[in-house]
Tab-separated table of N, CA and C and ligand atoms in Angstrom:
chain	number	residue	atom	x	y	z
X	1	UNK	N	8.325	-2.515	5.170
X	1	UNK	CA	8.756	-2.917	3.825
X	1	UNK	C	8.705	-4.436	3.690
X	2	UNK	N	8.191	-4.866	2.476
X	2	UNK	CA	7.844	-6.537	1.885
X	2	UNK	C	8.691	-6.977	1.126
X	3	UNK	N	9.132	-7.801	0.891
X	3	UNK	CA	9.907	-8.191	0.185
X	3	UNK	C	9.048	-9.761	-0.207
X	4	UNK	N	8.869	-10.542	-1.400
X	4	UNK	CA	8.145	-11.087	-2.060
X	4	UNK	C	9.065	-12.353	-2.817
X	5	UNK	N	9.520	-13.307	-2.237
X	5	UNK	CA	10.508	-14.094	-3.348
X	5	UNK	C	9.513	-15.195	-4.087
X	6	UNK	N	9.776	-15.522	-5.630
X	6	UNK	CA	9.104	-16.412	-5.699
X	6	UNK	C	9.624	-17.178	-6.633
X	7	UNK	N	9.662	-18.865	-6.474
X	7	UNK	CA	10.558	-19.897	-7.194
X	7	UNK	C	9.620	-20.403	-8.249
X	8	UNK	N	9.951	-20.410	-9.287
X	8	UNK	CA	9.469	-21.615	-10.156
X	8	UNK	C	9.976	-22.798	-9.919
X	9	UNK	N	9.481	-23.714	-11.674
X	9	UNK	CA	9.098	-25.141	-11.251
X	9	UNK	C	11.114	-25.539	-11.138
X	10	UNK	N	10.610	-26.623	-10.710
X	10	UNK	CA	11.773	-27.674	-10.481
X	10	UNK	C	13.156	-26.830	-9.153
X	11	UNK	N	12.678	-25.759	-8.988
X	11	UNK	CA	13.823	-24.922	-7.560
X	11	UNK	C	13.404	-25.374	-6.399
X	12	UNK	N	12.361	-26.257	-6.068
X	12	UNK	CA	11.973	-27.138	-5.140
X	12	UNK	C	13.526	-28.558	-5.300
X	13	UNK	N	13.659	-28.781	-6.210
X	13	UNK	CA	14.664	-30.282	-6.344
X	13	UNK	C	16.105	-29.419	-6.279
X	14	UNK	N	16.577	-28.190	-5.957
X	14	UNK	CA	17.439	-27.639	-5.539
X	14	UNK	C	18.634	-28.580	-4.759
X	15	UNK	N	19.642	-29.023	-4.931
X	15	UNK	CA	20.438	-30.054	-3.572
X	15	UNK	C	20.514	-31.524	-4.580
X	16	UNK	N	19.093	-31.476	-5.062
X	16	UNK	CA	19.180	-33.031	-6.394
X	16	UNK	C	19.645	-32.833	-7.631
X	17	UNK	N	19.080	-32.132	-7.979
X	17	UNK	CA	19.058	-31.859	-9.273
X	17	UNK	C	20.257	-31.383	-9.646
X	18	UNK	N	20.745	-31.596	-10.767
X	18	UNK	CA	22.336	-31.146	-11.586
X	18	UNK	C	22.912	-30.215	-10.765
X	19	UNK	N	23.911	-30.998	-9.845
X	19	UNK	CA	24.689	-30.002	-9.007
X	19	UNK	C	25.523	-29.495	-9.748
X	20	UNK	N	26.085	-29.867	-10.630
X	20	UNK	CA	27.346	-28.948	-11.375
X	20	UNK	C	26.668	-28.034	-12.115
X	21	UNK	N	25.449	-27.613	-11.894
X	21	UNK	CA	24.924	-26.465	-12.387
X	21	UNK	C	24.481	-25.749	-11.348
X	22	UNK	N	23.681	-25.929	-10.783
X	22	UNK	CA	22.717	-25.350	-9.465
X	22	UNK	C	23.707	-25.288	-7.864
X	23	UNK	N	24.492	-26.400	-8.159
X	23	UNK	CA	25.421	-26.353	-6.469
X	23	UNK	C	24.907	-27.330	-5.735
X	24	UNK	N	25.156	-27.679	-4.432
X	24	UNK	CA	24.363	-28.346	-3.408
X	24	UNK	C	23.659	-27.794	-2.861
X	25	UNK	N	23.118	-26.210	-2.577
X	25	UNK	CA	22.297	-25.966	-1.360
X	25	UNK	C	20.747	-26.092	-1.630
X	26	UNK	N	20.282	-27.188	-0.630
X	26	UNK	CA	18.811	-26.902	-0.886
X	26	UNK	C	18.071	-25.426	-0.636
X	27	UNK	N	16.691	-25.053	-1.254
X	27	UNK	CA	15.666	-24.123	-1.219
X	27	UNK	C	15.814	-24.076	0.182
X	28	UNK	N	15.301	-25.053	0.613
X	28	UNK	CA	15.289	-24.182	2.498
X	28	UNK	C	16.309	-23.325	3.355
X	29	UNK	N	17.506	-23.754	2.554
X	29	UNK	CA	19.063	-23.441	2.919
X	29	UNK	C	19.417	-21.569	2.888
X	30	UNK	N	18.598	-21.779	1.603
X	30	UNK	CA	18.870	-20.489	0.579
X	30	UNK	C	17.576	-19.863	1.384
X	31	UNK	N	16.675	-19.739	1.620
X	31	UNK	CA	15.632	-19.065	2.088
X	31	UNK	C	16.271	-18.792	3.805
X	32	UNK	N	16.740	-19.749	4.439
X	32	UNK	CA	16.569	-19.290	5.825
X	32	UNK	C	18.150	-18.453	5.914
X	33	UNK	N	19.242	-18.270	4.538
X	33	UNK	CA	19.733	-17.190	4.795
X	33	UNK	C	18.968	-15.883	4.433
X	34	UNK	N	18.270	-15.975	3.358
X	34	UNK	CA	17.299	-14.563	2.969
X	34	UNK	C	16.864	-14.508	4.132
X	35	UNK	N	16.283	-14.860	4.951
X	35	UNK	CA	15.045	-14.716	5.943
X	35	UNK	C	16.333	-13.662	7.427
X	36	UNK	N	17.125	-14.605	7.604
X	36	UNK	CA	18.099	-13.911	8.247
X	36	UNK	C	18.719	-12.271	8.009
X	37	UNK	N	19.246	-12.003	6.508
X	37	UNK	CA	19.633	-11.161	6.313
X	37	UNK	C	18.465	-9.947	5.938
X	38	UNK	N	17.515	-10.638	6.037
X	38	UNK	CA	16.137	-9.822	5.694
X	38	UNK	C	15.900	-8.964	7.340
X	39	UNK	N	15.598	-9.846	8.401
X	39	UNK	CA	15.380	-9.938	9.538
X	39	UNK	C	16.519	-8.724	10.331
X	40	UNK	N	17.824	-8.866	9.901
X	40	UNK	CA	19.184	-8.152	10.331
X	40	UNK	C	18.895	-6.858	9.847
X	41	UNK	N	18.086	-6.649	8.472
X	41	UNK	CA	17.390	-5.091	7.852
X	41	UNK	C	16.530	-5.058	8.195
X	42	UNK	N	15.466	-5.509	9.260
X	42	UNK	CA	14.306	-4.965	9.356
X	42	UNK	C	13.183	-4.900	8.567
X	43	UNK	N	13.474	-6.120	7.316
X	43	UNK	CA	12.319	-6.216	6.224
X	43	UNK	C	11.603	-7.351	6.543
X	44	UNK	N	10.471	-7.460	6.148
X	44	UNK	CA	9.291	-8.803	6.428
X	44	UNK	C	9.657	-9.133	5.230
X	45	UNK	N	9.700	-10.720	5.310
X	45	UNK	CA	10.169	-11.725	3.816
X	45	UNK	C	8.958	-12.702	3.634
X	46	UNK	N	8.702	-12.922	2.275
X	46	UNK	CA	7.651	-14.252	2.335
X	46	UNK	C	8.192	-15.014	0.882
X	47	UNK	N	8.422	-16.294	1.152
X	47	UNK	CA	8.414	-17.176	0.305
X	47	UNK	C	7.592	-17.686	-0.447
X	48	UNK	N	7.741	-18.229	-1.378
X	48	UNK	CA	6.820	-18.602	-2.274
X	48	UNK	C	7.451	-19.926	-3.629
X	49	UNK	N	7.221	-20.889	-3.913
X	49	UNK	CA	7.570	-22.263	-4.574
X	49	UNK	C	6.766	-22.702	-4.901
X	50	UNK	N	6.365	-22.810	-6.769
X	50	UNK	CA	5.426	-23.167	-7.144
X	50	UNK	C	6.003	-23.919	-8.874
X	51	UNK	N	5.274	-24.948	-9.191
X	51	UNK	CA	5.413	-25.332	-10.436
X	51	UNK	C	4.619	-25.021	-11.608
X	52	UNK	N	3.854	-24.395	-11.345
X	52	UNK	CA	2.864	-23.676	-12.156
X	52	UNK	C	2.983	-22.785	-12.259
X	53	UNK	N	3.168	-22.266	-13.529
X	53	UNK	CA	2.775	-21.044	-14.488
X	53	UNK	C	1.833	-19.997	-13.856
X	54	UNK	N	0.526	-21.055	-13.879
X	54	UNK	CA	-0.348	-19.798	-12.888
X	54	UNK	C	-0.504	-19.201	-12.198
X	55	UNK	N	0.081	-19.998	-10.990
X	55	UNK	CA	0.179	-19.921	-10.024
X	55	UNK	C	1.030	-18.463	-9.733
X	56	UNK	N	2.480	-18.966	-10.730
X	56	UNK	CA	3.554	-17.916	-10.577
X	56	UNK	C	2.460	-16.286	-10.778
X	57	UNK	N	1.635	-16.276	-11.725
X	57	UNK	CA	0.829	-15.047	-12.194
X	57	UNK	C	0.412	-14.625	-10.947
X	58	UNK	N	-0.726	-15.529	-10.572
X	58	UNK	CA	-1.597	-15.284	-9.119
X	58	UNK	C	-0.817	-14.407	-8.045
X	59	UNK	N	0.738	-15.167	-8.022
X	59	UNK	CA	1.013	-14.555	-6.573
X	59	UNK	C	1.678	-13.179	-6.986
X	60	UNK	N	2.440	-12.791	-8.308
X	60	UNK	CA	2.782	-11.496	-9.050
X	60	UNK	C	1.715	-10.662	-8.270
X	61	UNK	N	0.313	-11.249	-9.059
X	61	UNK	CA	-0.912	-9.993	-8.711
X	61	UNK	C	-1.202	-9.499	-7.099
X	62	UNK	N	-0.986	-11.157	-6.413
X	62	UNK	CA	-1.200	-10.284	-5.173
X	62	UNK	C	0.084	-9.644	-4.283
X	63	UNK	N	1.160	-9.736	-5.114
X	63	UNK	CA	1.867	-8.798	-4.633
X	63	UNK	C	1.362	-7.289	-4.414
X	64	UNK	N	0.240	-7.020	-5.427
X	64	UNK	CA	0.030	-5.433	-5.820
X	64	UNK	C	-0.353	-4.952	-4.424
X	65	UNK	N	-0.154	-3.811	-4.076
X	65	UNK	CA	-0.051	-3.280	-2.245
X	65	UNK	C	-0.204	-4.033	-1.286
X	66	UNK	N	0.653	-5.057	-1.690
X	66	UNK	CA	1.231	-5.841	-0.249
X	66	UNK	C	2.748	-5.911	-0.253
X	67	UNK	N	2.976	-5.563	-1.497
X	67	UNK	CA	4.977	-6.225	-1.150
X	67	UNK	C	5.358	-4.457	-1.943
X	68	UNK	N	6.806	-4.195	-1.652
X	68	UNK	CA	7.479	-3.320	-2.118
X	68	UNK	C	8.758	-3.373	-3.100
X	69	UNK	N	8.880	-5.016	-3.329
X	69	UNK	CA	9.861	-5.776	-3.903
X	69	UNK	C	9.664	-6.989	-4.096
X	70	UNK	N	9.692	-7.597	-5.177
X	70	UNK	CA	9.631	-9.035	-5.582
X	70	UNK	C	11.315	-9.376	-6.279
X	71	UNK	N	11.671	-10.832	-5.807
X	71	UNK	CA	12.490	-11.535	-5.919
X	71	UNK	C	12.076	-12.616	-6.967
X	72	UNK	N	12.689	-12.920	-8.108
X	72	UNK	CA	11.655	-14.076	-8.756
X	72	UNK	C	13.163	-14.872	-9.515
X	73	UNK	N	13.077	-16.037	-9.563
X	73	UNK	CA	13.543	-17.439	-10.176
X	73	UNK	C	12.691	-17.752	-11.044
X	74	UNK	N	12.231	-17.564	-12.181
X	74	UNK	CA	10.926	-18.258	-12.753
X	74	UNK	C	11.290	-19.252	-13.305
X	75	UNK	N	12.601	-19.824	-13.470
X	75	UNK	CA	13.231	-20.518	-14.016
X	75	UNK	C	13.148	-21.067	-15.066
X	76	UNK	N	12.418	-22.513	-15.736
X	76	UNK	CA	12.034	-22.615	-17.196
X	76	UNK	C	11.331	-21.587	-17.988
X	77	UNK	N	10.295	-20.864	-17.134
X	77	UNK	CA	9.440	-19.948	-17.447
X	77	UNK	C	9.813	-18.852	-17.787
X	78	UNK	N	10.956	-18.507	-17.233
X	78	UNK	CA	11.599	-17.682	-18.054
X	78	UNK	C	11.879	-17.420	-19.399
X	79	UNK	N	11.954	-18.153	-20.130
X	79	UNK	CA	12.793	-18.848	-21.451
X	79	UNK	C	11.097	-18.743	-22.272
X	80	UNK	N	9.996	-18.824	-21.630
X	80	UNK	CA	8.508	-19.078	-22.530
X	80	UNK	C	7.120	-17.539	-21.863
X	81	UNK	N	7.337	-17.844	-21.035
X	81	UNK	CA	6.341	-17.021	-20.214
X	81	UNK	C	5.784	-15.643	-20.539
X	82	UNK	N	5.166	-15.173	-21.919
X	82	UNK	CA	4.292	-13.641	-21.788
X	82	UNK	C	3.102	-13.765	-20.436
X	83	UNK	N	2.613	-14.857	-20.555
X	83	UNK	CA	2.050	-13.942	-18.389
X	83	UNK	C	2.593	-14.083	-17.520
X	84	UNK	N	4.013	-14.569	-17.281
X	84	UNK	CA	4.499	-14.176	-16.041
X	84	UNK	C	5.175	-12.648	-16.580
X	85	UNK	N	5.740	-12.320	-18.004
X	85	UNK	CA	5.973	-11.203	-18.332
X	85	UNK	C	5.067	-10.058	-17.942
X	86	UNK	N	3.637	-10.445	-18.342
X	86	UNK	CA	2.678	-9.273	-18.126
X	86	UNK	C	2.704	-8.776	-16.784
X	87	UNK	N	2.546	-10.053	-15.928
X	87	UNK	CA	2.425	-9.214	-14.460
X	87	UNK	C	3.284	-8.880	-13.769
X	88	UNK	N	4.254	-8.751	-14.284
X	88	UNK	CA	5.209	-8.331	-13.620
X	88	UNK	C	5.435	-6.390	-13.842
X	89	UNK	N	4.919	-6.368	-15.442
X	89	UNK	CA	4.593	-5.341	-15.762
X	89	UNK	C	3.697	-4.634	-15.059
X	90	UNK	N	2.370	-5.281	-15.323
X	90	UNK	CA	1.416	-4.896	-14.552
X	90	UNK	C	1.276	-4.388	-12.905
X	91	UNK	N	1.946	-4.603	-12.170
X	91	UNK	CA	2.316	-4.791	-10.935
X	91	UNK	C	2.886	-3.408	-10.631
X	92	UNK	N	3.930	-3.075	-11.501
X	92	UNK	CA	4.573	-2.498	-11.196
X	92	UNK	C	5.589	-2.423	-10.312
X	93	UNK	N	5.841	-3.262	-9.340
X	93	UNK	CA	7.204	-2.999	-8.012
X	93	UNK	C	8.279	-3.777	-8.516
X	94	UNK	N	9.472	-3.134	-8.121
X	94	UNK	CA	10.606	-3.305	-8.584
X	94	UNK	C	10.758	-4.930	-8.243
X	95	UNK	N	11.273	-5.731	-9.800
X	95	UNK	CA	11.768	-6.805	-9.242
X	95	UNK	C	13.327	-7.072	-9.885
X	96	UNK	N	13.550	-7.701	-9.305
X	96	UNK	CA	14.769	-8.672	-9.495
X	96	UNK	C	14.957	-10.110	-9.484
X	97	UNK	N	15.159	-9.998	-11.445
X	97	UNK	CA	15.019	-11.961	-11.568
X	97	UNK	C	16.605	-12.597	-11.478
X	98	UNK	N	16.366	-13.657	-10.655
X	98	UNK	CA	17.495	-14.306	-10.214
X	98	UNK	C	18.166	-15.507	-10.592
X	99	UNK	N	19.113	-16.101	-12.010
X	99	UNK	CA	19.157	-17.209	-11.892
X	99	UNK	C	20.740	-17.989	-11.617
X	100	UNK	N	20.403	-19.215	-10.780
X	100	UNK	CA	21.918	-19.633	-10.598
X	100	UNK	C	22.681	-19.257	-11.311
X	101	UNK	N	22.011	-20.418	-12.339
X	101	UNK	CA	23.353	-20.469	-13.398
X	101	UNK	C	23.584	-18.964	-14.325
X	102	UNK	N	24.619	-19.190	-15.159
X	102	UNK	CA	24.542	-18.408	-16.290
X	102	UNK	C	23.990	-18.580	-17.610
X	103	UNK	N	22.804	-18.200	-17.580
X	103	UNK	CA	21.975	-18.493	-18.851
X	103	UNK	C	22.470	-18.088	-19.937
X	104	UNK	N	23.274	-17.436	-19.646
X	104	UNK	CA	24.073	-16.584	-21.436
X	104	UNK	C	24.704	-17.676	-21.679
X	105	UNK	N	25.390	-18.757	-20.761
X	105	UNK	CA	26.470	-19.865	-21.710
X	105	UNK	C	26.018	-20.751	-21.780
X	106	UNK	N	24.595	-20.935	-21.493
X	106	UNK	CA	23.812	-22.615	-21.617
X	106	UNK	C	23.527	-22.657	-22.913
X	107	UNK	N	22.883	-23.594	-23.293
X	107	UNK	CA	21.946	-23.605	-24.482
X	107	UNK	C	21.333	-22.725	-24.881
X	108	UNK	N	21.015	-22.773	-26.383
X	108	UNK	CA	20.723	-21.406	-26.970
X	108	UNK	C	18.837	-20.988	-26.621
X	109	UNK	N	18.112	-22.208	-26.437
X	109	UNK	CA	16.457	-21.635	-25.701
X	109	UNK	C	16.901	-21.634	-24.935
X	110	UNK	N	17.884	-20.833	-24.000
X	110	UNK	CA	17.962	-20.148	-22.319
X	110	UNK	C	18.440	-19.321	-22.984
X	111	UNK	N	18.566	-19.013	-23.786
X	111	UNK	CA	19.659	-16.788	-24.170
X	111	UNK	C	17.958	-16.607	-24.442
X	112	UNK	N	16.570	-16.635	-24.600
X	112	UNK	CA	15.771	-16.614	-25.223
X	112	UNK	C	15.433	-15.812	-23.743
X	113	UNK	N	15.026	-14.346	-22.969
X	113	UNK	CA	13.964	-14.012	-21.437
X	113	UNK	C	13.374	-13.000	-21.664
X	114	UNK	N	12.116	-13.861	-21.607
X	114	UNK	CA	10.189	-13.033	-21.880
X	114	UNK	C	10.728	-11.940	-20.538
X	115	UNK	N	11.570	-12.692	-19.278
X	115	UNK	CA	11.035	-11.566	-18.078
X	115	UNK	C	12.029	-10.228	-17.871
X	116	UNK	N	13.112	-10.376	-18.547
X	116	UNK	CA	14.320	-9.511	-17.932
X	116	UNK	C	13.912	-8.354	-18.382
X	117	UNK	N	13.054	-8.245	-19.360
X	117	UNK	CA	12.985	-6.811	-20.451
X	117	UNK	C	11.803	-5.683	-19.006
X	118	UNK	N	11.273	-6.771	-18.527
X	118	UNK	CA	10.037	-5.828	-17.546
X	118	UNK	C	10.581	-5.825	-15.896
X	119	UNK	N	12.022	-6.567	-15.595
X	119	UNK	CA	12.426	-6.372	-14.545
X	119	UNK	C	13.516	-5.358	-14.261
X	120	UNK	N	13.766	-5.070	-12.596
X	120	UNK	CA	14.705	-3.768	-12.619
X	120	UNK	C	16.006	-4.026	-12.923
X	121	UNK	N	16.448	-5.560	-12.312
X	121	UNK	CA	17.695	-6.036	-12.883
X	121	UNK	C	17.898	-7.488	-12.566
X	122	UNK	N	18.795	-8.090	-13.207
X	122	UNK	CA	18.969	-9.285	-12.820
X	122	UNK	C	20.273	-9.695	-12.411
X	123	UNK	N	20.048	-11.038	-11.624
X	123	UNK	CA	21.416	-11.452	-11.327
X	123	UNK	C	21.899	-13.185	-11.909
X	124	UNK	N	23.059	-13.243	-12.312
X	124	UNK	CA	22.827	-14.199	-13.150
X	124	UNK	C	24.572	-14.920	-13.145
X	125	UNK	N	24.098	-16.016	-12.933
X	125	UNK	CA	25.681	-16.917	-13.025
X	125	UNK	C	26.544	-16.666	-11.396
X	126	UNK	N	25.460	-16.627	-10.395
X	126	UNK	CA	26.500	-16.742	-9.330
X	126	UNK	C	26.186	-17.695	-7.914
X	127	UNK	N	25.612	-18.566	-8.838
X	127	UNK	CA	25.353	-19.936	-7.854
X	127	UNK	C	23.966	-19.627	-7.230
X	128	UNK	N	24.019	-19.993	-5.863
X	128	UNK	CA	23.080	-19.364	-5.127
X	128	UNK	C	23.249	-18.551	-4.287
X	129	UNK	N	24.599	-17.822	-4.444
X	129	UNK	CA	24.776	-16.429	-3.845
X	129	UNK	C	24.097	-15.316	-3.895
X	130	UNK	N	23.600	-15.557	-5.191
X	130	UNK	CA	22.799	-14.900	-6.287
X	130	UNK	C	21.606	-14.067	-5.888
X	131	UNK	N	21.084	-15.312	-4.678
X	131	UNK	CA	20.177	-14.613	-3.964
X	131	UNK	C	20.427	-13.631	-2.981
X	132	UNK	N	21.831	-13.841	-2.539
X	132	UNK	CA	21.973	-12.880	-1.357
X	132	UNK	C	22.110	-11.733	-1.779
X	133	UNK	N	22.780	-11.431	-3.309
X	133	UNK	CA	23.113	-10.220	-4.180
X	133	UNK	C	21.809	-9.811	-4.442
X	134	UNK	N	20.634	-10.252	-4.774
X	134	UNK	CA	19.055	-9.863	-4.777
X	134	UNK	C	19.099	-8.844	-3.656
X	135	UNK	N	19.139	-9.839	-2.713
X	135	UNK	CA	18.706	-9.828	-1.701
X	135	UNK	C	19.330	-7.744	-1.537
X	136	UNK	N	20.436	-7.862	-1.458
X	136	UNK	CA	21.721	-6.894	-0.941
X	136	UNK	C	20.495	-5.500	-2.254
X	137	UNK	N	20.937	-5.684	-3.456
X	137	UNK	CA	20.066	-5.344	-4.173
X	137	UNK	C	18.581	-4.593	-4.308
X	138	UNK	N	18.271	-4.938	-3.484
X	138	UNK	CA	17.086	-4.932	-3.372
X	138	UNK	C	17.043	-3.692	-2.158
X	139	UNK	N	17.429	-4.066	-1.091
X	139	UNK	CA	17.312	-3.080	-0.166
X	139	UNK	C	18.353	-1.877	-0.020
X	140	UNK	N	19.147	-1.946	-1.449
X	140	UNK	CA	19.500	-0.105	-1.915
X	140	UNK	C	18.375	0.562	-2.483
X	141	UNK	N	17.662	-0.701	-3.339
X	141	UNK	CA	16.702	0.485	-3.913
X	141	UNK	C	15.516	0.400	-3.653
X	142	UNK	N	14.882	-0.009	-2.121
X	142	UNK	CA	13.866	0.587	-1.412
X	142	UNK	C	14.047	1.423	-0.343
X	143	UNK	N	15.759	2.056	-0.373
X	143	UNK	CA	16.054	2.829	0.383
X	143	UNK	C	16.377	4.152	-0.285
X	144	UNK	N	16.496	3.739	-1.208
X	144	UNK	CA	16.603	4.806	-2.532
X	144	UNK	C	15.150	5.666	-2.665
X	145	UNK	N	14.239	4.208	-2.306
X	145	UNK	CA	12.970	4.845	-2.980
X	145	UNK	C	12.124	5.675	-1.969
X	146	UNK	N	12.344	5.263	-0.314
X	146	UNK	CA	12.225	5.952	0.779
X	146	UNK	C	12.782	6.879	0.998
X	147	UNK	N	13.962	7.553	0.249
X	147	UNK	CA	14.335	8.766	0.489
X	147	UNK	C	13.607	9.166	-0.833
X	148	UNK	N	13.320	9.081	-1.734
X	148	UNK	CA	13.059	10.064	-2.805
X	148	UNK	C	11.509	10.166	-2.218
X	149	UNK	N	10.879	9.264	-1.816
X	149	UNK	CA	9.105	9.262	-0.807
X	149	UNK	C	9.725	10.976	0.157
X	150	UNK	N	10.729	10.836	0.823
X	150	UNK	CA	10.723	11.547	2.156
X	150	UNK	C	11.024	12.956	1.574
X	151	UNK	N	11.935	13.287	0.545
X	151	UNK	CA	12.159	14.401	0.134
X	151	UNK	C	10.860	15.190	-0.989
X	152	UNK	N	10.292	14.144	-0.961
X	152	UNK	CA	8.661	14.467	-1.574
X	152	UNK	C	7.724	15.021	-0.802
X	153	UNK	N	8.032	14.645	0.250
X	153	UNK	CA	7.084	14.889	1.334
X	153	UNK	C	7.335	16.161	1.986
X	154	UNK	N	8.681	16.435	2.176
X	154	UNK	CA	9.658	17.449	2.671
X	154	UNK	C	9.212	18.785	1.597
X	155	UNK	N	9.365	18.143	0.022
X	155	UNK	CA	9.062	19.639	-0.610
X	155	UNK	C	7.281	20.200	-0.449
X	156	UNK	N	6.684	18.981	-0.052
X	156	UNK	CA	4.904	19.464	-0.048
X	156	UNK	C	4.849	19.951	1.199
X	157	UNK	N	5.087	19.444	2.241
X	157	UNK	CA	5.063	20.600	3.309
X	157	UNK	C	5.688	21.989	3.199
X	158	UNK	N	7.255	21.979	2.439
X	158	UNK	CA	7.638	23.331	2.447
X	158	UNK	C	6.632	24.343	1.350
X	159	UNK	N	5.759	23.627	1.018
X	159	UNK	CA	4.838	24.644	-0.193
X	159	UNK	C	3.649	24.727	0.578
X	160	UNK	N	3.537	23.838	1.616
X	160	UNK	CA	2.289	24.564	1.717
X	160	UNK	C	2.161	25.076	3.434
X	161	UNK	N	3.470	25.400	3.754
X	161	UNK	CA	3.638	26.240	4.956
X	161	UNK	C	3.995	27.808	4.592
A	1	DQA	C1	17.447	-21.297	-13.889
A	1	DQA	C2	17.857	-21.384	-15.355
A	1	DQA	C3	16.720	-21.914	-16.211
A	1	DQA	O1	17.118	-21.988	-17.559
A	1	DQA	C4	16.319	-23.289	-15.749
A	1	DQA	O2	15.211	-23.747	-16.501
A	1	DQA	C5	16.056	-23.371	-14.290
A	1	DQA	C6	16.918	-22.615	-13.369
A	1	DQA	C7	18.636	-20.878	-12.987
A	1	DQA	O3	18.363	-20.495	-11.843
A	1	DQA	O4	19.781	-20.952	-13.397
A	1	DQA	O5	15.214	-24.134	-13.842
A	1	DQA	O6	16.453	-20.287	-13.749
């Protein structure tokens, strides 16, 4: 099982940037606990930090049969983005968009998200814990989805024995 995280622009300046919004922990901070609690479940993790739009698209697509879960921050892009919307659609695997803060009490272009409508759920307003709740998140429901795989499998053999 894959698991797929991927940051938009400015989650690189994580630690600088408006701590009374974001917190102190830098990106690397926050990744090498994912990587840990990933590692403790037995899931392969890959990171991903990009400021581009496109970019964000590109790596959506090659998620397609390589990852089983995407993690995404798209952060400004959130608030504008129909192609990071599309591929996420397109893709199909369950994601979960993640943002520090609470976008419901910021400014009114942040209540405005192209992505939440095509993701499985989001987490929102809990610092950068936020990720670990992804994180936690995430591996109920590829365990969810491995038993509903196994009891699939269970009823095609019992039909055709
Ligand atoms: C953010 C919220 C966005 O509105 C903002 O543009 C970001 C970060 C968050 O994690 O709270 O860059 O996604």
């Amino acid at each position: 099982m894959k698991i797929v995280v991927i940051q938009g622009p400015n989650l690189n300046m994580l630690g600088i940037r408006e701590q009374q919004v974001y917190g102190a922990m830098k990106l690397e901070q926050i990744h090498a606990q994912m990587k840990d609690f990933a590692t403790q479940n037995n899931v392969e993790i890959e990171f991903f930090q990009t400021n581009l739009e496109g970019e964000i698209v590109d790596k959506i697509q090659e998620c397609y049969g390589d990852a089983q879960g995407i993690i995404i921050n798209a952060a400004a892009y959130t608030h504008t983005s129909i192609a990071i919307r599309d591929a996420i659609s397109a893709v199909s695997i369950p994601t979960i968009e993640v943002h520090i803060s609470n976008i419901h009490r910021r400014e009114d272009f942040r209540k405005v998200n192209m992505i939440a409508p095509v993701c499985t759920s989001s987490v929102v307003g809990f610092g950068p814990f936020g990720y670990h709740l992804a994180m936690m998140g995430m591996l109920q429901i590829m365990q969810e989805m491995q038993a509903a795989k196994a009891a699939q499998e269970a009823r095609t053999q019992a039909l055709q024995a």
